[in-house]
Coordinates of C-alpha atoms in Angstrom, one line a residue:
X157 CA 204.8 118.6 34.9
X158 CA 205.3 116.1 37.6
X159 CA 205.3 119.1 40.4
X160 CA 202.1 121.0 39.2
X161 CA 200.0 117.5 39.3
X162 CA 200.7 117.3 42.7
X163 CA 200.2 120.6 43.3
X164 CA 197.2 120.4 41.4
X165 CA 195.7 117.0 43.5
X166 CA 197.0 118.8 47.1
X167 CA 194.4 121.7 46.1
X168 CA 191.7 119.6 45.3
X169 CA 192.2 117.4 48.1
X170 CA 192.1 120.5 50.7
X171 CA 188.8 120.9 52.6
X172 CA 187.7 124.1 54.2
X173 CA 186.9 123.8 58.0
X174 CA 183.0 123.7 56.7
X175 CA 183.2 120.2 54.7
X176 CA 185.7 118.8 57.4
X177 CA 182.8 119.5 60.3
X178 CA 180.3 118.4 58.1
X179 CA 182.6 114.6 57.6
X180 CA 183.0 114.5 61.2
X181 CA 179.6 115.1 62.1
X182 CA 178.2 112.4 59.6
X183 CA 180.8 109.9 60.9
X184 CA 180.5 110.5 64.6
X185 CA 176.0 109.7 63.2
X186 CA 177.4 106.7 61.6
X187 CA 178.8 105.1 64.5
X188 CA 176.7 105.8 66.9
X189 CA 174.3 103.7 64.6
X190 CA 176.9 101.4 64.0
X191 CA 177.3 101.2 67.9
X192 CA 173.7 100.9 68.4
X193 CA 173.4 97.5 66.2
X194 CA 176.2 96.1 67.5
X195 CA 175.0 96.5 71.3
X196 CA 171.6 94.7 69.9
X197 CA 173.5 92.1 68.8
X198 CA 175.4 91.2 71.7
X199 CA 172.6 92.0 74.3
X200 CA 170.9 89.3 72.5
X201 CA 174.0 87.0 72.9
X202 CA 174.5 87.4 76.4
X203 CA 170.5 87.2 77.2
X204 CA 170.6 83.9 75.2
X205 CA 173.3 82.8 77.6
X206 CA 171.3 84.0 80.2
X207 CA 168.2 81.7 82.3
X208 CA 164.6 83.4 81.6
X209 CA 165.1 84.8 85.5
X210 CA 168.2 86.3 84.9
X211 CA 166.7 88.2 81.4
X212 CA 164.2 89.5 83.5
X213 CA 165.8 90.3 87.0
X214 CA 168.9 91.6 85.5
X215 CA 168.2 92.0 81.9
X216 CA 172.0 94.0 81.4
X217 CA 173.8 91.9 83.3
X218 CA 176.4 89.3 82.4
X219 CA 175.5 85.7 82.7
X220 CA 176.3 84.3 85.3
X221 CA 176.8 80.6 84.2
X222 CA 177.5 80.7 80.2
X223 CA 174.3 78.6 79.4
X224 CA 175.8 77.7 75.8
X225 CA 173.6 74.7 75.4
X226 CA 170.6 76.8 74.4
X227 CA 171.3 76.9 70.9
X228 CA 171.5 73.6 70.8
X229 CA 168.0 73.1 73.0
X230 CA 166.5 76.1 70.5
X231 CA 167.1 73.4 67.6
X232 CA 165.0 71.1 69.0
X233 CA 162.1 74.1 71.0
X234 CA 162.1 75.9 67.5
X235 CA 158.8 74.5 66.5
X236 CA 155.7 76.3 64.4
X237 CA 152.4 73.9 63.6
X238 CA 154.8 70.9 63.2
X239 CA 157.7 72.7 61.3
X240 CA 161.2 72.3 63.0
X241 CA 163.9 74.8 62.9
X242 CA 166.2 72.4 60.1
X243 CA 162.7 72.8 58.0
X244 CA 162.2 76.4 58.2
X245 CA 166.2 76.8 57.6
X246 CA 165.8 75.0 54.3
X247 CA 163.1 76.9 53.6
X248 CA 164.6 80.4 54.2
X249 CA 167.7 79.3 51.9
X250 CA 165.4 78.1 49.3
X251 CA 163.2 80.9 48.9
X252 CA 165.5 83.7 49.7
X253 CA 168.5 82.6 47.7
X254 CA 166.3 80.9 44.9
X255 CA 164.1 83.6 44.7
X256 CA 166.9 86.2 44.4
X257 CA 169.1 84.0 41.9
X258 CA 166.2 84.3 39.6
X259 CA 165.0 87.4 39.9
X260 CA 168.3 88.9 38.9
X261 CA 169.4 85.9 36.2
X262 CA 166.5 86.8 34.0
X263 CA 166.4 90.6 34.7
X264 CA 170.2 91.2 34.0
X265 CA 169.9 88.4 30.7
X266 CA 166.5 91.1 29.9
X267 CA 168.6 94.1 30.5
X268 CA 171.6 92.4 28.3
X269 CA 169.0 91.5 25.3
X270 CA 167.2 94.9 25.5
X271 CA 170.2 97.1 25.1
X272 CA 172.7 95.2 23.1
X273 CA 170.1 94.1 20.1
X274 CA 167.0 95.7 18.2
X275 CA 164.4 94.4 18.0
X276 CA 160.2 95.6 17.2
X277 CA 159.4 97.3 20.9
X278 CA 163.0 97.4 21.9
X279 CA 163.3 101.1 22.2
X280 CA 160.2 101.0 24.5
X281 CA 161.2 98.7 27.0
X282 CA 162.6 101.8 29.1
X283 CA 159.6 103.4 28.7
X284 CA 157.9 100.4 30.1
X285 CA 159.9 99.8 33.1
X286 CA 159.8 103.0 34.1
X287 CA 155.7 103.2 34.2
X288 CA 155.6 100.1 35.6
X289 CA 158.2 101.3 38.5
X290 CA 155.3 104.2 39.2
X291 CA 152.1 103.2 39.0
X292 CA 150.7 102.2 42.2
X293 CA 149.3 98.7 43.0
X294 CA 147.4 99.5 46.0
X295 CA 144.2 97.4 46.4
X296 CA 145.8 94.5 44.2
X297 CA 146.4 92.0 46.9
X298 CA 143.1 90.3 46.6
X299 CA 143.3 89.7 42.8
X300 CA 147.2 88.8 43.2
X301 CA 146.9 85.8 46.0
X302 CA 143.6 84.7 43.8
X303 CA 146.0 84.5 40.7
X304 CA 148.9 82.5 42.7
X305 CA 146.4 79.8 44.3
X306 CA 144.5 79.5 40.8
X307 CA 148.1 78.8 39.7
X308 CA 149.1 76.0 42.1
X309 CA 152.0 78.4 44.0
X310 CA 150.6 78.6 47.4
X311 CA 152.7 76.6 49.9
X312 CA 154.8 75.3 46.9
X313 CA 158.4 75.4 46.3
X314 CA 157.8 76.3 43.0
X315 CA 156.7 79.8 44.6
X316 CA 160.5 81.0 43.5
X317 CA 159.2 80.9 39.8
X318 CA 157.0 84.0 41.0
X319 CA 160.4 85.9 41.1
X320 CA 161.1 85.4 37.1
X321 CA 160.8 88.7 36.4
X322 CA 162.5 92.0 34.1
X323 CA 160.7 95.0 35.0
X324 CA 162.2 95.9 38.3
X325 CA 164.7 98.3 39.8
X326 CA 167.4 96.4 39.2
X327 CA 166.9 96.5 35.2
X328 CA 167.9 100.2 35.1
X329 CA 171.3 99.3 36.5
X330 CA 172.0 96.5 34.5
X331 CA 171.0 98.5 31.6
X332 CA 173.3 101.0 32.5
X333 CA 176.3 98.8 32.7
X334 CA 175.6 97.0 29.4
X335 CA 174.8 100.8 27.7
X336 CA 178.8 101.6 29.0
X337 CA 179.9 98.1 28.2
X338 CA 182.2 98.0 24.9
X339 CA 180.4 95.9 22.5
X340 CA 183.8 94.8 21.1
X341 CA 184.3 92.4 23.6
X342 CA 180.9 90.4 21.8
X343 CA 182.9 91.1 18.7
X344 CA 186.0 89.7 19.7
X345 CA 184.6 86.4 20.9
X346 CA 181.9 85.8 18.2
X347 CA 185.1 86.1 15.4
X348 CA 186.7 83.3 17.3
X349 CA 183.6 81.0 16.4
X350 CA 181.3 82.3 20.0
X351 CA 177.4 81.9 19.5
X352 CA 175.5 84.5 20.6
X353 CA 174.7 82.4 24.2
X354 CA 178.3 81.6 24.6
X355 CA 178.9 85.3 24.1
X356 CA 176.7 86.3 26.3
X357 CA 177.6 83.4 29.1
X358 CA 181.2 83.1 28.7
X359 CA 182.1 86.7 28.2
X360 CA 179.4 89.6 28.6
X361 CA 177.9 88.2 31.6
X362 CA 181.3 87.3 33.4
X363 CA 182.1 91.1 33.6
X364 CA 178.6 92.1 35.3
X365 CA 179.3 89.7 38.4
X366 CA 180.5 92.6 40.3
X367 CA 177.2 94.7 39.9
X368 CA 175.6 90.9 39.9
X369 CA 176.4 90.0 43.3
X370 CA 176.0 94.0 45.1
X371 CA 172.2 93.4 43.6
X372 CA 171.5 90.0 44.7
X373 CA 173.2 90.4 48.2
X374 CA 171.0 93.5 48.5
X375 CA 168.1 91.4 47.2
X376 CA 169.1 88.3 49.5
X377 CA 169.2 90.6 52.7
X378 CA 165.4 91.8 51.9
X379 CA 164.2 88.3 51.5
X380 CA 166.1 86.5 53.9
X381 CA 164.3 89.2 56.8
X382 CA 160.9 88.7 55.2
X383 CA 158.0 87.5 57.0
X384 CA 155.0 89.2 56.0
X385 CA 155.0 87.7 52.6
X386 CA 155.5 83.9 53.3
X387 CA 152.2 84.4 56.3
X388 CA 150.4 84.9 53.4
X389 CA 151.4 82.5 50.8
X390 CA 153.8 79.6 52.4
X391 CA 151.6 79.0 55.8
X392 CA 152.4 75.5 55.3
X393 CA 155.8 76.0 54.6
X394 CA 157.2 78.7 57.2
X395 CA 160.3 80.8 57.0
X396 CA 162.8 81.3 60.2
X397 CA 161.7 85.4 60.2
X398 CA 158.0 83.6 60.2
X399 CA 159.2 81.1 62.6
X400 CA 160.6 83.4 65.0
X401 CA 157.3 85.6 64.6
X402 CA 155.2 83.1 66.1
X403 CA 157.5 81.8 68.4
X404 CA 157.5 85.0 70.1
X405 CA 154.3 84.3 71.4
X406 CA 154.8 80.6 72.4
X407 CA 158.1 81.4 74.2
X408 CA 156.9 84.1 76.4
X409 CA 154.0 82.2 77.7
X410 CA 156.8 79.3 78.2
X411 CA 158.7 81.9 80.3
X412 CA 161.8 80.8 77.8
X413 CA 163.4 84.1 76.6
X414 CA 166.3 82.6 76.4
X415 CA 165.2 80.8 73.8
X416 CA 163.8 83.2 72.1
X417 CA 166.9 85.5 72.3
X418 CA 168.9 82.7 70.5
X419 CA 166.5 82.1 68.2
X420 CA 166.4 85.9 67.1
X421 CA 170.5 85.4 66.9
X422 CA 170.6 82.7 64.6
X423 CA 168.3 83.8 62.1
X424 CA 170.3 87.2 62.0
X425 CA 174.1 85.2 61.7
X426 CA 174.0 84.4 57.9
X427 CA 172.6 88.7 57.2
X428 CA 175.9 89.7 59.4
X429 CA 178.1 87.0 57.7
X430 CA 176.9 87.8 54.6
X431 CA 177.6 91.6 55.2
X432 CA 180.6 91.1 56.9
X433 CA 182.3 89.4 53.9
X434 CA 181.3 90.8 51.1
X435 CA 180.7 94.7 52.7
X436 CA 183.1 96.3 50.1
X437 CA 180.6 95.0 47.8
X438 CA 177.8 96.6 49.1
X439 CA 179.4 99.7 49.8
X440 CA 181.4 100.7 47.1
X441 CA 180.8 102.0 43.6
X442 CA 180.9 99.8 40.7
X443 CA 183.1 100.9 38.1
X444 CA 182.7 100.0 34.3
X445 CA 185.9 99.3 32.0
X446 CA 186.0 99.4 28.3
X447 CA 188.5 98.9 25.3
X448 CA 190.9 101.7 24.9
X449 CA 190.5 102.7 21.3

């Protein structure tokens, strides 16, 4: 028995010359993309190291006197209308991870409440999200910032309560997990005296932080690199991707590329760190357990 499993794995693990030429030619396209970003990054390390005459007499050339003190003079030359870098730092972490915390908080608790209970409309909620995911919302920008200012949430903090939402992308994953979810586990906790919040908070939601934290991340990345969106409702309260949108303009007329270049490498540290530690997160499959019966 033993001998014809192996046999049996050894013969699906065989690939024909075909699938082996198609692997390597999708891996040699990977790194060469892989390769690309990582030359971006450190081009824009060593031009940050660089003077502004060096960037632009020998733009791929090392430095030639490590000018590491620039990050430290960006801190204090990374200014928009009156809004440091420490400012716009606070603000990126606050909107980006707030924003993103709550998004997926009250669409995984919506996803858990929808597909673990009944309740009138529950069986339409699918429907719903789906429709909403497809119908276009072109020509709805005017109406939407009139709604947000009428509401008090331009250049507020209390923007992030914009994110509460249910009816996104993310709710058909979370709705998939809790569908494949046992519901013995609720079972097994609400007979040792569990409410139906400790339930959900002490034991349903616990298992989800996997699928949890590959959304947020995903989500975090997206926000954490968006500028459009805070131009147009934090103007007063600028992002570092806004930030370093409009100090592109200030810093070439300063001649300070330099600047500029470290800039650009701060803001895009905590998206590499973030990747960088938790990539088997974003990479790999999520894969649901249950109760053996």
């Amino acid at each position: 028995m033993k001998n014809f499993k192996r046999k049996h794995v050894n013969v699906l693990g065989r690939k024909s010359p075909a699938e082996k030429a198609l692997y390597l030619c999708v891996s040699l396209l990977f790194a060469v993309v892989a390769a690309s970003y990582i030359y971006i990054l450190v081009w824009a390390l060593m031009s940050s190291l660089k003077t502004h005459t060096e960037i632009v007499m020998n733009p791929f050339s090392l430095p030639e006197v490590w000018h590491w003190e620039h990050f430290a003079e960006m801190t204090v030359l990374f200014q928009v209308n009156g809004h440091g870098f420490w400012e716009m730092l606070f603000n990126s972490v606050w909107f980006s991870v707030g924003g993103s915390l709550l998004t997926h908080f009250t669409t995984i608790s919506f996803a858990y409440v929808s597909t673990k209970y009944e309740f009138p409309g529950s069986k339409w909620i699918y429907t719903i999200v789906m429709v909403m995911m497809t119908l276009p919302v072109y020509g709805s920008s005017g109406a939407q910032y009139r709604l947000i200012r009428s509401l008090g949430l331009v250049d507020s903090y209390a923007h992030i309560l914009l994110s509460i939402s249910g009816f996104t992308s993310a709710y058909l994953y979370y709705r998939a997990f809790f569908k494949g979810l046992s519901w013995s586990y609720a079972e097994a906790a609400m007979m040792d005296g569990a409410n139906e919040f400790q339930t959900y908070f002490k034991v349903m939601l616990p298992q989800a932080k996997p699928i949890f934290t590959a959304l947020f991340l995903t989500t975090w990345l997206v926000a954490w690199n968006n500028y459009e969106s805070p131009m147009v409702y934090l103007p007063n309260l600028p992002t570092l991707p806004v930030g370093v949108f409009q100090f592109n303009k200030e810093m070439i007329y300063q001649a300070r590329l330099d600047i500029l270049f470290a800039a650009c490498l701060v803001v895009s540290i905590p998206a590499l760190i973030i990747f960088v530690a938790f990539n088997k997160v974003l990479t790999t499959n999520v894969s649901v357990g249950g109760i053996k019966g």
